Coordinates of C-alpha atoms and ligand atoms in Angstrom, one line a residue:
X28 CA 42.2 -70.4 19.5
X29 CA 40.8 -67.7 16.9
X30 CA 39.4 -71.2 15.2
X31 CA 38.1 -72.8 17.8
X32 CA 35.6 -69.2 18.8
X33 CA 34.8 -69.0 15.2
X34 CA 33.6 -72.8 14.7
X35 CA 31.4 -71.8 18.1
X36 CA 30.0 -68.8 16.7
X37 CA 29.4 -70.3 13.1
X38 CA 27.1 -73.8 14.8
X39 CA 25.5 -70.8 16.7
X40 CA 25.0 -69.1 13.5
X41 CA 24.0 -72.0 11.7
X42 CA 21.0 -72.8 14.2
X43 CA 20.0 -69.3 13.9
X44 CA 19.4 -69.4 9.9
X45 CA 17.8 -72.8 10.6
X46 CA 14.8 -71.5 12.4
X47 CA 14.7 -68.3 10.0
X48 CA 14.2 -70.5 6.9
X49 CA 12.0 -72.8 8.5
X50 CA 9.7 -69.4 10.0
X51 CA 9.5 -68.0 6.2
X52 CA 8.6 -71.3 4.9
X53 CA 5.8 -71.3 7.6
X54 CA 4.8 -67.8 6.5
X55 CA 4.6 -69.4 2.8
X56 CA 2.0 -71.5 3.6
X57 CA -0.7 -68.4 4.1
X58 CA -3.7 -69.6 6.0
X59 CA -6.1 -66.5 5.4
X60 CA -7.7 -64.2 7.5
X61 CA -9.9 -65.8 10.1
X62 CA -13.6 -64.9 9.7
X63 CA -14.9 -63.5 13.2
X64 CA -18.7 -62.9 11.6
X65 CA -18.6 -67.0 11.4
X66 CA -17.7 -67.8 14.4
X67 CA -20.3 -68.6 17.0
X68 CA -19.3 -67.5 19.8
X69 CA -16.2 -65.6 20.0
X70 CA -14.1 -66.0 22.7
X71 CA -12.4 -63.3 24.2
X72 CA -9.8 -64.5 26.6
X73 CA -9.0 -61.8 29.5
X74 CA -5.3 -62.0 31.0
X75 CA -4.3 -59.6 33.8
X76 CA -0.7 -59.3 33.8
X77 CA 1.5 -58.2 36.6
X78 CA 1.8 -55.0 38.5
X79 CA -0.9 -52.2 37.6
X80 CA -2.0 -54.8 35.1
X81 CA -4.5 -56.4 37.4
X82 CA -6.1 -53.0 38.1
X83 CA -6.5 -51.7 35.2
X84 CA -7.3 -54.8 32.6
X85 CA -10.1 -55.6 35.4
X86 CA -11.5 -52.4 34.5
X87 CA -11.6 -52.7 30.7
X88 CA -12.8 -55.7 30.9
X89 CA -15.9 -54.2 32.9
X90 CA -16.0 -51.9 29.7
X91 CA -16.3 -54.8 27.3
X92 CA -18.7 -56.8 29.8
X93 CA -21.0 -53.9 29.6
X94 CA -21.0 -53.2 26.4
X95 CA -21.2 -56.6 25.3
X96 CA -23.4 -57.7 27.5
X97 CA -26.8 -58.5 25.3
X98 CA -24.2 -61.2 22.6
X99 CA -23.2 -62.9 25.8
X100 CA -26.8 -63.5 26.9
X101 CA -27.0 -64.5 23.1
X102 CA -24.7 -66.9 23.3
X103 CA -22.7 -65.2 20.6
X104 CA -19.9 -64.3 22.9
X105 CA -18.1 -65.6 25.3
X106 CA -15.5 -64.8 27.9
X107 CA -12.7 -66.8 29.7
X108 CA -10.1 -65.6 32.0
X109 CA -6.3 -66.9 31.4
X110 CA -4.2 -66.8 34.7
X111 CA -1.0 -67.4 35.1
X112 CA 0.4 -64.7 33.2
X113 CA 2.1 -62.9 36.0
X114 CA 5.7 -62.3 36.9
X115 CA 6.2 -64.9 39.9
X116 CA 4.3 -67.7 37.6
X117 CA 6.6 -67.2 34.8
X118 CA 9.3 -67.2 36.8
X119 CA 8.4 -70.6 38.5
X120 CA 8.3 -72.1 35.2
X121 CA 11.8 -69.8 34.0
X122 CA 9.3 -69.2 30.8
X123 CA 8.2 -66.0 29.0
X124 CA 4.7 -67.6 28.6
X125 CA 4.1 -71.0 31.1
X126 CA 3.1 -73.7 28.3
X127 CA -0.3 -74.2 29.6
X128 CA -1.0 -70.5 29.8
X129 CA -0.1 -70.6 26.2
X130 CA -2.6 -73.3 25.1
X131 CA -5.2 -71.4 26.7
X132 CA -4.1 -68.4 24.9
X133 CA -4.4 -70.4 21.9
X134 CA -8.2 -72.0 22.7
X135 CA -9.4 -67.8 22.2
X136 CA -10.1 -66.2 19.5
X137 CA -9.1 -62.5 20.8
X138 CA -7.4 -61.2 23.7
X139 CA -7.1 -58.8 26.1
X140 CA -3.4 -58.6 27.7
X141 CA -3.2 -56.5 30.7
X142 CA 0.7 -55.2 31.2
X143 CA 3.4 -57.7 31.7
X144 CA 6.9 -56.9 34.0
X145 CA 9.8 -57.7 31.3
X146 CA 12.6 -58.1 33.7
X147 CA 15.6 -57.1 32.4
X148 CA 19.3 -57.7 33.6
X149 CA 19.8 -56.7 37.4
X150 CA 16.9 -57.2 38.8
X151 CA 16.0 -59.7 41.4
X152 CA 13.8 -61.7 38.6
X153 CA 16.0 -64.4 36.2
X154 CA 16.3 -62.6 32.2
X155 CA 13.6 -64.4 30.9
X156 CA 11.7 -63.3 27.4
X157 CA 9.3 -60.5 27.6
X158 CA 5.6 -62.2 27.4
X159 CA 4.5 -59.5 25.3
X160 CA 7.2 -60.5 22.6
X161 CA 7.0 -64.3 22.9
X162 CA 3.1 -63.8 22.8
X163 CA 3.4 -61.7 19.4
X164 CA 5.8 -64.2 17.9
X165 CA 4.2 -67.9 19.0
X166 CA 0.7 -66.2 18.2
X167 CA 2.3 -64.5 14.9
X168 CA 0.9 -61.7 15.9
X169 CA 2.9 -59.8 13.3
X170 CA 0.9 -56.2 12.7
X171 CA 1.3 -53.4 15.9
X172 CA -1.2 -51.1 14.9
X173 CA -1.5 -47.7 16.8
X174 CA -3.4 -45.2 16.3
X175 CA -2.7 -41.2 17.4
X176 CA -5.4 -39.0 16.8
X177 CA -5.3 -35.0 17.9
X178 CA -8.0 -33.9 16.4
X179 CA -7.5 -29.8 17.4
X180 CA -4.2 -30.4 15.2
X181 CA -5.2 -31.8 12.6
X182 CA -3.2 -35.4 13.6
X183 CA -4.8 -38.6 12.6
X184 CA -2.1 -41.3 12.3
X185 CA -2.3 -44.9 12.4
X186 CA 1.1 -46.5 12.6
X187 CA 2.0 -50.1 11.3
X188 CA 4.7 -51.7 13.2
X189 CA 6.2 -54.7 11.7
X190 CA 5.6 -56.8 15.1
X191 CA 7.7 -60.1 14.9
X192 CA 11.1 -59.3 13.4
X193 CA 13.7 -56.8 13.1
X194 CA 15.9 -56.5 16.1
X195 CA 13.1 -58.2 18.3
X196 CA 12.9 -62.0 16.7
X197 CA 16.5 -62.7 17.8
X198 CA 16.6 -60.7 20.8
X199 CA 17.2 -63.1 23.3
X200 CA 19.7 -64.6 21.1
X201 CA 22.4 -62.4 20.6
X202 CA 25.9 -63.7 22.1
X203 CA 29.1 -63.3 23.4
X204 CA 31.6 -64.4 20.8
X205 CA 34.3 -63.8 23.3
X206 CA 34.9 -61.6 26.3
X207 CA 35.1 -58.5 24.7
X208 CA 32.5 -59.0 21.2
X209 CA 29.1 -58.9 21.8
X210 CA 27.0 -59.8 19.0
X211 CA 23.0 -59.2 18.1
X212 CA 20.9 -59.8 14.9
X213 CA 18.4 -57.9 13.3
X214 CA 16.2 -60.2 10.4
X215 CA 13.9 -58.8 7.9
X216 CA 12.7 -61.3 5.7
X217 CA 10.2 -60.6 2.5
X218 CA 7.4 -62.5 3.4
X219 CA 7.5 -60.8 6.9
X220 CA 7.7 -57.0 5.4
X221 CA 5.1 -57.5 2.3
X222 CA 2.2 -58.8 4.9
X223 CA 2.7 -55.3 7.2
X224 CA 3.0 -53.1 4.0
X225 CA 0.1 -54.8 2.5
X226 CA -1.9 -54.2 5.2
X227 CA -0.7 -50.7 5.8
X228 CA -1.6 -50.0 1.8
X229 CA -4.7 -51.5 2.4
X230 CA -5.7 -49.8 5.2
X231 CA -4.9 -46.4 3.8
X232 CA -7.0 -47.5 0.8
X233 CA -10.0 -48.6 2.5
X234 CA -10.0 -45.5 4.5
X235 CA -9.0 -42.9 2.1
X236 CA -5.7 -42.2 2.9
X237 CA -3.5 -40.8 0.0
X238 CA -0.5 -41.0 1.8
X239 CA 1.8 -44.1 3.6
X240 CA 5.0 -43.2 4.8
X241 CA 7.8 -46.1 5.2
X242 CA 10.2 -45.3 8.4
X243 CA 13.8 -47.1 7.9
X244 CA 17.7 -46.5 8.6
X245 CA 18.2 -47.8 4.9
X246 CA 21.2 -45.3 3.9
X247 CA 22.9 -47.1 7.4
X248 CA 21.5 -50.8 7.8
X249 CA 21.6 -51.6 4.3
X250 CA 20.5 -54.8 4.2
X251 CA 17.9 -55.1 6.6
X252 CA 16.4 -51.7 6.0
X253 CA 16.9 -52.1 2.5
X254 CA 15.0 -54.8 2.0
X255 CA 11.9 -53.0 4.0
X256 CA 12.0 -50.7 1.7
X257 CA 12.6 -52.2 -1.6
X258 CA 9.1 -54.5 -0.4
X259 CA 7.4 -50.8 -0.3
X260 CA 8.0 -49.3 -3.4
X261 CA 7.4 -52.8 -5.1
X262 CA 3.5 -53.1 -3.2
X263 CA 3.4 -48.9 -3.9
X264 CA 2.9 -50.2 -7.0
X265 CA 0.0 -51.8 -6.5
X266 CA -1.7 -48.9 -5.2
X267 CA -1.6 -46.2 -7.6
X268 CA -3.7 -43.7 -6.0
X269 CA -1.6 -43.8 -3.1
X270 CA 1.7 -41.4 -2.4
X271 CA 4.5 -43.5 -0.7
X272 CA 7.7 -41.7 0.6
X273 CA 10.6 -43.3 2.7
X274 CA 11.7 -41.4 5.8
X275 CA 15.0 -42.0 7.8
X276 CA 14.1 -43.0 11.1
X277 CA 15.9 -40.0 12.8
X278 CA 14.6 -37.2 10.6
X279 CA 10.9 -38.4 11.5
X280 CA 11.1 -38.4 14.5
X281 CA 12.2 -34.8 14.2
X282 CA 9.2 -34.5 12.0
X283 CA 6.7 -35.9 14.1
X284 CA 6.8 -32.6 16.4
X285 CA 7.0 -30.5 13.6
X286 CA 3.9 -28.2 13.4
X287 CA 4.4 -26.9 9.8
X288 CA 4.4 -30.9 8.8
X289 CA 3.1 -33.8 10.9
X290 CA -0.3 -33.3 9.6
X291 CA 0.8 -34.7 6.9
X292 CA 1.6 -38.5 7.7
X293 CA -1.1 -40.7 7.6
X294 CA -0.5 -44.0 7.6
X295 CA 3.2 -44.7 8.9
X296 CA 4.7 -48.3 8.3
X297 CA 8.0 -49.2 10.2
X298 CA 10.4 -52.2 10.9
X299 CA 9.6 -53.0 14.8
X300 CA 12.1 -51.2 16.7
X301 CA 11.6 -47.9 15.0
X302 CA 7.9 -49.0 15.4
X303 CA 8.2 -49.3 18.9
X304 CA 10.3 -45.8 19.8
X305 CA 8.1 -43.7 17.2
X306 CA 4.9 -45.1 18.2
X307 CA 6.1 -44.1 22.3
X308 CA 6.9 -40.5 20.8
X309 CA 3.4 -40.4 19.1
X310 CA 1.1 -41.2 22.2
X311 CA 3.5 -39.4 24.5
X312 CA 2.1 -36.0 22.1
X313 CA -1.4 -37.0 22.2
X314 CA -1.5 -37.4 26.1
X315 CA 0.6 -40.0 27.0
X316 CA 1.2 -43.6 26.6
X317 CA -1.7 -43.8 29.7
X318 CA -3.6 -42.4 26.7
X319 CA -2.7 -45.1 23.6
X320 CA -3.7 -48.7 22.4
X321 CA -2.4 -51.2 20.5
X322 CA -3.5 -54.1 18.6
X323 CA -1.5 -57.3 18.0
X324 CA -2.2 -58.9 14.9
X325 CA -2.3 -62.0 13.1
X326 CA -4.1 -63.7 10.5
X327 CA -5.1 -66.5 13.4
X328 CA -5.2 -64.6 16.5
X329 CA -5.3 -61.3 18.0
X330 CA -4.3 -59.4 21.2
X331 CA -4.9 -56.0 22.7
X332 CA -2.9 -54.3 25.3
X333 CA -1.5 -50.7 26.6
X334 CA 1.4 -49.1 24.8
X335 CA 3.1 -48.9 28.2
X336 CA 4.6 -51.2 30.8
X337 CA 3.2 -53.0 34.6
X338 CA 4.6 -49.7 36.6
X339 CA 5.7 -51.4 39.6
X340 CA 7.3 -48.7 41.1
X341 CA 3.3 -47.4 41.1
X342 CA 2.7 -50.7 43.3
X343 CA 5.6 -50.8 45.5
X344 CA 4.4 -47.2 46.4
X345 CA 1.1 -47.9 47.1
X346 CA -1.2 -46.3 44.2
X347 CA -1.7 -49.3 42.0
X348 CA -5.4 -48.4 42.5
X349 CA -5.3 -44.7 40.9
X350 CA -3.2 -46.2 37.9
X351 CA -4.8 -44.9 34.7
X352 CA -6.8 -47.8 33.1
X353 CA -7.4 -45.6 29.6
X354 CA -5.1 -47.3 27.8
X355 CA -6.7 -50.2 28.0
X356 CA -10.1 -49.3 27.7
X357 CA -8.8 -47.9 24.6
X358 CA -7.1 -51.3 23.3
X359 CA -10.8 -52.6 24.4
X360 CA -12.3 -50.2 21.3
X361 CA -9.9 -51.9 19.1
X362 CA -11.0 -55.3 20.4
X363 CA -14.5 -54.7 19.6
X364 CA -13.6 -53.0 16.3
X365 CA -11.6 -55.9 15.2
X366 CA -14.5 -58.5 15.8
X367 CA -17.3 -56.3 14.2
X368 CA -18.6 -54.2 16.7
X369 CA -17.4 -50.4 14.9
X370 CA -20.5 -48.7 16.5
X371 CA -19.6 -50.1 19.7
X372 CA -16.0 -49.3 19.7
X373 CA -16.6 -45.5 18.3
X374 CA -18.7 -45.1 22.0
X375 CA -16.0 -46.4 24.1
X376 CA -13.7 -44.0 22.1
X377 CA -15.8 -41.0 22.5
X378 CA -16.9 -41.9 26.4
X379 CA -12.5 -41.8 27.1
X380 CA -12.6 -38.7 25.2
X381 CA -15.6 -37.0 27.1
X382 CA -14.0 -38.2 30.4
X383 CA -10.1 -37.5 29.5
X384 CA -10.0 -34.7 27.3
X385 CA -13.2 -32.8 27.4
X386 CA -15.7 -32.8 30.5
X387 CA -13.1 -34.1 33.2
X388 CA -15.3 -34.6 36.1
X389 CA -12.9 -37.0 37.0
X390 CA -9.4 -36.7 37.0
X391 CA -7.1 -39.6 37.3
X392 CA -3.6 -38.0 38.9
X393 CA -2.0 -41.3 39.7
X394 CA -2.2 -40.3 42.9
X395 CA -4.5 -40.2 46.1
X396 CA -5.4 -36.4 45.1
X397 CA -7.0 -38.2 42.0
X398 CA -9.7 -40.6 41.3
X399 CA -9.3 -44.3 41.0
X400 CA -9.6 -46.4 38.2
X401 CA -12.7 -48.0 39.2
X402 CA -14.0 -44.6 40.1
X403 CA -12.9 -43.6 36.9
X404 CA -14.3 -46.3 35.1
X405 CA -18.0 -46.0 36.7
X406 CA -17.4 -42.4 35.1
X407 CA -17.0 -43.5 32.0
X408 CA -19.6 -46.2 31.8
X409 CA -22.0 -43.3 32.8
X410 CA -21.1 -41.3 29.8
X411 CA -21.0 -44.6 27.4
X412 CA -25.1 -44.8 29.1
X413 CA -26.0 -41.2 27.5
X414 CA -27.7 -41.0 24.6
X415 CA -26.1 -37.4 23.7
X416 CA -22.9 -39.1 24.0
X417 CA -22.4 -38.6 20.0
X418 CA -23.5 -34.9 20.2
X419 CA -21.8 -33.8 23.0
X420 CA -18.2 -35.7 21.6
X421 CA -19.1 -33.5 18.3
X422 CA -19.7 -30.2 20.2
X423 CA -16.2 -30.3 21.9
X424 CA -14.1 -31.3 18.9
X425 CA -15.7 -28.4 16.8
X426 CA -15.1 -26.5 19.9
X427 CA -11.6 -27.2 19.5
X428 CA -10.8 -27.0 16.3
X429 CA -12.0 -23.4 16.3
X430 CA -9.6 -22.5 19.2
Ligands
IPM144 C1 5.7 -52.2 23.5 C2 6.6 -52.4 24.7 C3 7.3 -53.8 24.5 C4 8.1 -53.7 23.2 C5 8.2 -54.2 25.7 C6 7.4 -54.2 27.0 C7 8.9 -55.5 25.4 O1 7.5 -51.4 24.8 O2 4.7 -52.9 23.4 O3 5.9 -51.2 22.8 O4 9.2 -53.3 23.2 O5 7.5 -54.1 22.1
MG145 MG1 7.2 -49.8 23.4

């Protein structure tokens, strides 16, 4: 009997290493960054999602549109919207991403996700894959970078979450070894942690940073987290201008609220789940995962989204309308950052800081007593208009900083 479950796990096993080796020897043959400032035009595919996703992608996309507006005349840009990305189509076709929807991903060159319902088990939906993590991992999306910035403290991070292994990669494929043993995996492979901590180094070094900080559980998960960080101090090397120091998952997280310290971290590189939790704890102290973006990755593709989930409970009450659509104006910055327009993206940051933080003309409660997101958004294309944008953004962060 005790032979016959261990054979079964073992060919489960077996099939599990399989697709590992085969995914690192993939991940050998490096194709190089892809070249946006060669490409002619650049596609930038727009998928809705479920839930709020619809209401508030529509309205960064109306940010991008506008901003972008004078390359698409030119020809040098071009937009397509991807359906089929919702919750009921997925279901249809019991697939994390339909495979059609997932060649037209692939014909882009960027794109914007709105939020995507991961159903999860109990609920009336069958337990397929999340699209966000199928998405990152068919697309290779493999660096989550998110930024936190509160400026009045001092706080500028920009987190690097490893964004295709870890305890995600296998998540779907845990098992049952019996009644009573449940069994999950958790992969970290070289190839996988030198390309995030190279770009984390790399980013600190282009930007000035003196400081990256690796986040693992090494002194627990030996082998995994272990690895992780034996891949840091070997690329640390690389860099000698830059500090790098190894925090235990726990104790940083501590240390992220931490007045007397957290001004400290600058660049923060993590296996993914630690990456996901910390970077949750992050935006929630800058205003809110309403508030954060995130950028998906890859040296082929890339995709933007919110930092937070479809809300449906937001939907099923009524108020998908007044549903915050910051976040993903903000992932729209990062868009345009990523394929060369900096100037461009810096307005959109400053226009949601003017409108969230500073002026507030409009506030967006969630609720009827607040505005909608396409009320909201008018408001902020208003100030993105204004030639004092710049000035005014500069006034109330000195402001700030003096308080
Ligand atoms: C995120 C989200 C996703 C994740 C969920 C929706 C699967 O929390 O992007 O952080 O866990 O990565
Ligand atoms: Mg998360």
């Amino acid at each position: 009997m005790t032979n016959k479950i261990i054979e079964t796990a073992q060919e489960k096993f077996a099939l599990l290493i399989e697709e590992q080796l085969r995914r690192i020897e993939k991940m050998k043959q490096d194709t190089g960054w892809v070249d946006y400032a060669a490409l002619s035009p650049i596609i930038i595919g727009v998928c809705f999602g479920d839930g709020i996703g619809e209401f508030i992608s529509k309205q960064a996309e109306r940010v991008l549109r506008h901003t972008l507006q004078e390359e698409v005349k030119k020809g040098k840009i071009q937009f397509k919207d991807i359906a089929g990305l919702t919750i009921e189509n997925r279901v249809k076709h019991n697939k994390a991403i339909p495979d059609d929807v997932l060649e037209e991903l692939k014909s882009c060159h960027v794109i914007l996700k709105g939020p995507t319902t991961t159903p999860q088990v109990g609920d009336p939906w069958p337990n397929i894959e999340s699209a966000n993590v199928s998405m990152r991992r068919y697309l290779d999306l493999f660096a989550n970078v998110r930024p936190v910035k509160i400026p009045q403290d001092n706080i500028d991070w920009c987190f690097f979450r490893e964004n295709t292994e870890g305890a995600y990669i296998l998540g779907s494929k845990g098992f049952d070894v019996t009644e009573d043993l449940s069994i999950d995996f958790k992969v970290i492979t070289e190839q996988g942690s030198e390309r995030i901590i190279r770009m984390a180094f790399e980013y600190a070094k282009k930007n000035h940073k003196r400081r990256v900080t690796v986040v693992t559980k090494s002194n627990v998960i030996k082998t995994t987290d272990g690895r992780f960080s034996r891949v840091a101090k070997r690329i640390a090397k690389e860099y000698p201008g830059i500090t790098c120091d190894e925090w235990y998952v726990d104790i940083m997280s501590a240390k992220l609220i931490d007045p007397a310290r957290r001004h400290e971290f600058e660049v923060i590189v993590l296996p993914n789940l630690y990456g996901d939790i910390l970077t949750d704890e992050a935006a929630q102290l800058q205003g809110g995962v309403g508030t954060a973006g995130s950028a998906n990755i890859g040296k082929k593709w890339a995709m933007f989204e919110a930092i937070h989930g479809s809300a449906p409970r937001m939907v099923k009450e009524g108020r998908a309308q007044f549903a915050d659509p910051s976040s993903m104006i903000r992932a729209s910055a990062m868009l345009l950052r990523h394929i060369g327009f900096p100037k461009e993206a810096l307005k959109v940051d400053m226009a949601l800081e003017m409108c969230g933080q500073f002026e507030k003309k409009k506030v967006i409660t969630g609720r009827e007593n607040g505005a909608t997101g396409i009320e909201y958004t008018e408001y902020l294309l208003s100030w993105l208009d204004r030639p004092d944008l710049a000035e005014k953004w500069e006034n109330e962060v000195e402001k700030l900083k003096r308080q």
